[in-house]
Tab-separated table of C-alpha atoms in Angstrom:
chain	number	residue	atom	x	y	z
J	145	ARG	CA	-8.269	3.816	-16.724
J	146	LYS	CA	-6.611	3.459	-13.333
J	147	GLU	CA	-5.504	0.005	-12.269
J	148	VAL	CA	-7.582	0.086	-9.108
J	149	GLU	CA	-10.495	2.437	-8.613
J	150	GLN	CA	-12.493	3.178	-5.504
J	151	ASP	CA	-15.110	5.683	-4.492
J	152	PRO	CA	-13.164	8.062	-2.222
J	153	GLY	CA	-16.181	8.777	-0.033
J	154	PRO	CA	-16.396	9.880	2.663
J	155	PHE	CA	-19.046	7.505	3.865
J	156	ASN	CA	-20.609	8.947	6.991
J	157	VAL	CA	-22.708	6.357	8.791
J	158	PRO	CA	-24.209	5.951	12.262
J	159	GLU	CA	-23.039	3.277	14.633
J	160	GLY	CA	-24.682	-0.043	13.909
J	161	ALA	CA	-25.162	0.654	10.227
J	162	THR	CA	-24.159	-1.675	7.436
J	163	VAL	CA	-21.881	-0.154	4.840
J	164	ALA	CA	-20.475	-1.541	1.604
J	165	PHE	CA	-17.493	-0.497	-0.487
J	166	ASN	CA	-16.745	-1.512	-4.030
J	167	CYS	CA	-13.545	-1.502	-5.965
J	168	THR	CA	-12.855	-2.195	-9.633
J	169	TYR	CA	-9.589	-3.308	-11.179
J	170	SER	CA	-8.453	-3.165	-14.781
J	171	ASN	CA	-5.993	-6.037	-15.109
J	172	SER	CA	-7.819	-9.298	-15.715
J	173	ALA	CA	-4.613	-11.205	-14.978
J	174	SER	CA	-4.505	-10.048	-11.354
J	175	GLN	CA	-4.389	-13.049	-9.064
J	176	SER	CA	-4.570	-11.847	-5.486
J	177	PHE	CA	-6.845	-9.359	-3.797
J	178	PHE	CA	-6.911	-7.691	-0.407
J	179	TRP	CA	-8.523	-5.049	1.715
J	180	TYR	CA	-6.191	-2.948	3.846
J	181	ARG	CA	-7.138	-0.444	6.468
J	182	GLN	CA	-5.282	2.806	7.110
J	183	ASP	CA	-5.868	5.001	10.124
J	184	CYS	CA	-5.045	8.692	9.979
J	185	ARG	CA	-1.271	9.294	9.813
J	186	LYS	CA	-0.562	5.588	10.220
J	187	GLU	CA	0.683	2.853	7.934
J	188	PRO	CA	-1.711	0.550	6.039
J	189	LYS	CA	-2.482	-2.780	7.669
J	190	LEU	CA	-4.079	-5.878	6.228
J	191	LEU	CA	-7.772	-6.180	7.023
J	192	MET	CA	-8.471	-9.313	5.046
J	193	SER	CA	-7.593	-11.220	1.918
J	194	VAL	CA	-10.290	-11.745	-0.677
J	195	TYR	CA	-10.875	-15.235	-1.990
J	196	SER	CA	-12.782	-16.280	-5.078
J	197	SER	CA	-15.462	-17.973	-3.023
J	198	GLY	CA	-15.907	-14.944	-0.801
J	199	ASN	CA	-14.887	-14.864	2.824
J	200	GLU	CA	-16.074	-13.558	6.133
J	201	ASP	CA	-14.251	-12.427	9.246
J	202	GLY	CA	-16.613	-11.426	12.002
J	203	ARG	CA	-18.494	-8.347	10.883
J	204	PHE	CA	-16.518	-8.091	7.654
J	205	THR	CA	-17.364	-9.874	4.409
J	206	ALA	CA	-15.288	-9.667	1.249
J	207	GLN	CA	-16.386	-10.789	-2.197
J	208	LEU	CA	-14.659	-11.081	-5.547
J	209	ASN	CA	-16.312	-11.004	-8.951
J	210	ARG	CA	-13.675	-11.902	-11.533
J	211	ALA	CA	-16.025	-11.631	-14.495
J	212	SER	CA	-16.838	-8.034	-13.680
J	213	GLN	CA	-13.444	-7.331	-12.114
J	214	TYR	CA	-14.672	-5.924	-8.887
J	215	ILE	CA	-14.172	-6.548	-5.204
J	216	SER	CA	-16.472	-5.600	-2.389
J	217	LEU	CA	-16.226	-5.162	1.359
J	218	LEU	CA	-19.274	-5.243	3.614
J	219	ILE	CA	-19.110	-4.054	7.202
J	220	ARG	CA	-22.039	-4.971	9.424
J	221	ASP	CA	-22.926	-3.378	12.751
J	222	SER	CA	-20.309	-0.673	12.253
J	223	LYS	CA	-18.391	0.598	15.281
J	224	LEU	CA	-16.772	3.938	15.970
J	225	SER	CA	-13.434	2.151	15.756
J	226	ASP	CA	-14.141	1.199	12.137
J	227	SER	CA	-13.543	4.822	11.130
J	228	ALA	CA	-10.578	4.693	8.779
J	229	THR	CA	-9.655	4.625	5.118
J	230	TYR	CA	-10.166	1.267	3.413
J	231	LEU	CA	-7.742	0.437	0.620
J	232	CYS	CA	-8.445	-2.055	-2.120
J	233	VAL	CA	-5.310	-3.896	-3.243
J	234	VAL	CA	-4.661	-6.148	-6.230
J	235	THR	CA	-1.573	-7.762	-7.644
J	236	ARG	CA	-0.436	-6.560	-11.032
J	237	GLY	CA	-0.496	-9.173	-13.750
J	238	VAL	CA	3.252	-9.612	-14.063
J	239	ASN	CA	4.610	-12.981	-13.133
J	240	TYR	CA	8.046	-13.383	-11.722
J	241	GLY	CA	9.227	-16.613	-10.199
J	242	GLY	CA	5.706	-17.992	-10.368
J	243	SER	CA	4.030	-15.331	-8.288
J	244	GLN	CA	2.790	-11.805	-8.679
J	245	GLY	CA	4.772	-9.631	-6.348
J	246	ASN	CA	3.396	-6.181	-7.115
J	247	LEU	CA	0.737	-4.841	-4.804
J	248	ILE	CA	-1.249	-2.046	-6.380
J	249	PHE	CA	-3.366	0.084	-4.067
J	250	GLY	CA	-6.500	2.034	-4.768
J	251	LYS	CA	-6.699	5.539	-3.349
J	252	GLY	CA	-8.990	4.351	-0.600
J	253	THR	CA	-12.498	4.946	0.666
J	254	LYS	CA	-12.858	6.987	3.805
J	255	LEU	CA	-15.349	5.769	6.387
J	256	SER	CA	-16.526	7.837	9.312
J	257	VAL	CA	-18.780	6.144	11.866
J	258	LYS	CA	-20.677	8.559	14.070
J	259	PRO	CA	-22.268	7.937	17.485
X	260	ASP	CA	9.947	-9.321	15.512
X	261	ALA	CA	10.281	-5.542	15.433
X	262	GLY	CA	8.448	-5.207	12.155
X	263	VAL	CA	9.561	-3.117	9.189
X	264	ILE	CA	11.785	-0.314	10.399
X	265	GLN	CA	12.131	2.925	8.501
X	266	SER	CA	14.332	5.884	9.200
X	267	PRO	CA	14.146	8.745	9.591
X	268	ARG	CA	10.504	9.177	10.644
X	269	HIS	CA	10.524	12.807	9.565
X	270	GLU	CA	12.813	14.657	7.199
X	271	VAL	CA	12.768	18.315	6.289
X	272	THR	CA	15.236	19.366	3.647
X	273	GLU	CA	15.875	22.177	1.247
X	274	MET	CA	15.253	21.889	-2.449
X	275	GLY	CA	18.286	20.566	-4.248
X	276	GLN	CA	19.594	18.525	-1.348
X	277	GLU	CA	20.072	14.778	-1.426
X	278	VAL	CA	17.680	12.724	0.670
X	279	THR	CA	18.224	9.114	1.697
X	280	LEU	CA	15.449	7.031	3.194
X	281	ARG	CA	16.241	3.735	4.856
X	282	CYS	CA	14.355	0.526	5.413
X	283	LYS	CA	14.984	-2.696	7.283
X	284	PRO	CA	12.488	-5.378	6.259
X	285	ILE	CA	11.207	-8.149	8.463
X	286	SER	CA	13.719	-10.955	8.701
X	287	GLY	CA	12.929	-13.770	6.307
X	288	HIS	CA	10.827	-11.652	3.970
X	289	ASP	CA	12.018	-11.840	0.379
X	290	TYR	CA	9.931	-9.021	-1.088
X	291	LEU	CA	10.515	-5.362	-0.369
X	292	PHE	CA	8.399	-2.486	-1.675
X	293	TRP	CA	8.792	1.279	-1.706
X	294	TYR	CA	5.608	3.342	-1.875
X	295	ARG	CA	4.914	7.060	-1.897
X	296	GLN	CA	1.643	8.443	-0.526
X	297	THR	CA	0.115	11.849	-1.193
X	298	MET	CA	-3.414	13.116	-0.851
X	299	MET	CA	-3.711	13.636	-4.582
X	300	ARG	CA	-2.285	10.357	-5.835
X	301	GLY	CA	-2.783	7.947	-2.958
X	302	LEU	CA	-0.302	5.111	-2.456
X	303	GLU	CA	1.942	4.738	-5.501
X	304	LEU	CA	4.251	1.782	-5.922
X	305	LEU	CA	7.686	3.114	-6.787
X	306	ILE	CA	9.766	-0.050	-6.978
X	307	TYR	CA	9.888	-3.529	-5.565
X	308	PHE	CA	12.619	-6.089	-4.991
X	309	ASN	CA	12.576	-9.837	-4.788
X	310	ASN	CA	15.596	-11.490	-3.150
X	311	ASN	CA	17.415	-8.139	-3.317
X	312	VAL	CA	16.900	-7.841	-7.091
X	313	PRO	CA	14.831	-4.936	-8.452
X	314	ILE	CA	11.906	-6.472	-10.320
X	315	ASP	CA	9.759	-3.531	-11.329
X	316	ASP	CA	10.871	0.090	-11.106
X	317	SER	CA	8.306	1.457	-13.536
X	318	GLY	CA	6.822	3.577	-10.764
X	319	MET	CA	10.009	5.503	-10.080
X	320	PRO	CA	9.060	8.997	-11.188
X	321	GLU	CA	12.349	10.281	-12.558
X	322	ASP	CA	16.050	9.696	-12.707
X	323	ARG	CA	16.333	11.728	-9.545
X	324	PHE	CA	15.011	8.688	-7.695
X	325	SER	CA	17.090	5.595	-7.133
X	326	ALA	CA	16.725	2.555	-4.875
X	327	LYS	CA	19.116	-0.122	-3.785
X	328	MET	CA	18.989	-3.281	-1.763
X	329	PRO	CA	22.567	-4.346	-1.051
X	330	ASN	CA	21.476	-7.214	1.200
X	331	ALA	CA	18.383	-8.919	2.531
X	332	SER	CA	18.136	-6.692	5.575
X	333	PHE	CA	18.569	-3.204	4.169
X	334	SER	CA	17.275	-0.966	1.410
X	335	THR	CA	17.601	2.705	0.566
X	336	LEU	CA	15.589	5.126	-1.515
X	337	LYS	CA	17.541	8.159	-2.605
X	338	ILE	CA	16.307	11.402	-4.123
X	339	GLN	CA	18.931	13.640	-5.661
X	340	PRO	CA	18.291	16.506	-6.107
X	341	SER	CA	15.088	16.814	-4.104
X	342	GLU	CA	12.226	19.076	-5.177
X	343	PRO	CA	9.189	20.414	-3.301
X	344	ARG	CA	6.878	18.114	-5.270
X	345	ASP	CA	8.672	15.140	-3.717
X	346	SER	CA	7.077	16.007	-0.384
X	347	ALA	CA	5.076	12.956	0.665
X	348	VAL	CA	5.035	10.024	3.056
X	349	TYR	CA	7.310	7.252	1.858
X	350	PHE	CA	6.480	3.748	3.026
X	351	CYS	CA	8.556	0.634	2.889
X	352	ALA	CA	6.823	-2.746	3.072
X	353	SER	CA	7.960	-6.349	3.047
X	354	LYS	CA	6.365	-9.718	2.573
X	355	ARG	CA	7.277	-13.353	2.301
X	356	THR	CA	6.655	-15.526	-0.725
X	357	GLY	CA	3.731	-17.786	-0.024
X	358	ALA	CA	1.285	-20.041	-1.753
X	359	ARG	CA	-1.285	-17.275	-1.896
X	360	ASN	CA	-2.299	-13.986	-0.468
X	361	THR	CA	0.604	-13.368	1.880
X	362	GLU	CA	0.377	-10.167	3.870
X	363	ALA	CA	2.615	-7.187	3.240
X	364	PHE	CA	3.743	-5.413	6.399
X	365	PHE	CA	4.412	-1.710	6.295
X	366	GLY	CA	6.844	0.431	8.181
X	367	GLN	CA	5.629	3.562	9.886
X	368	GLY	CA	6.759	5.683	6.975
X	369	THR	CA	9.055	8.644	6.469
X	370	ARG	CA	7.324	11.987	6.186
X	371	LEU	CA	9.423	14.036	3.777
X	372	THR	CA	9.050	17.769	3.397
X	373	VAL	CA	11.122	19.569	0.787
X	374	VAL	CA	11.091	23.337	1.151
């Protein structure tokens, strides 16, 4: 089983739609979770961290379910500019110096928002 | 801050040649990561350093790959000899130790083509 698994998509949605991505991870000792965004031929950039209580940033909501080992990202009122690949990221369960340094990326879910 | 700086941006080399990729992390960041990205495998963590010390190199594919971090402001990833299957985008990223969920910043990547 891969450490981080995502549906590759693509998700093709109209502007204004709500879209949700899920991600599962295999290492129950993982401590930190993130969603990154990667535009075509660009480097990944942090979209948002994912906290145990769930968190929201404008149109974006991230949730974590530790019991089931999955993370979700919800995008409301999608915009054309949301078109990108969304990468789920977890830390690997290896502690060094009191923190988990490794960042393990899923292969990403491609989102295409159409007019 | 200029961000994570990688060089070269593009590299085309012949099979069997040595390739050296370079990275300058963001000043003050104590973690440095090397990733490789291909369509088939996504973003793979090759190795990461903490305070210039290699912590986990389990992702380095073969002995042909080696990475060094002689000081806090410079790292190299070397492939010797290179093979066509090494063709990929190689990203360097850095982050700072924090209480939780600190962001990793990526360089723009080096697009390597081995012919």
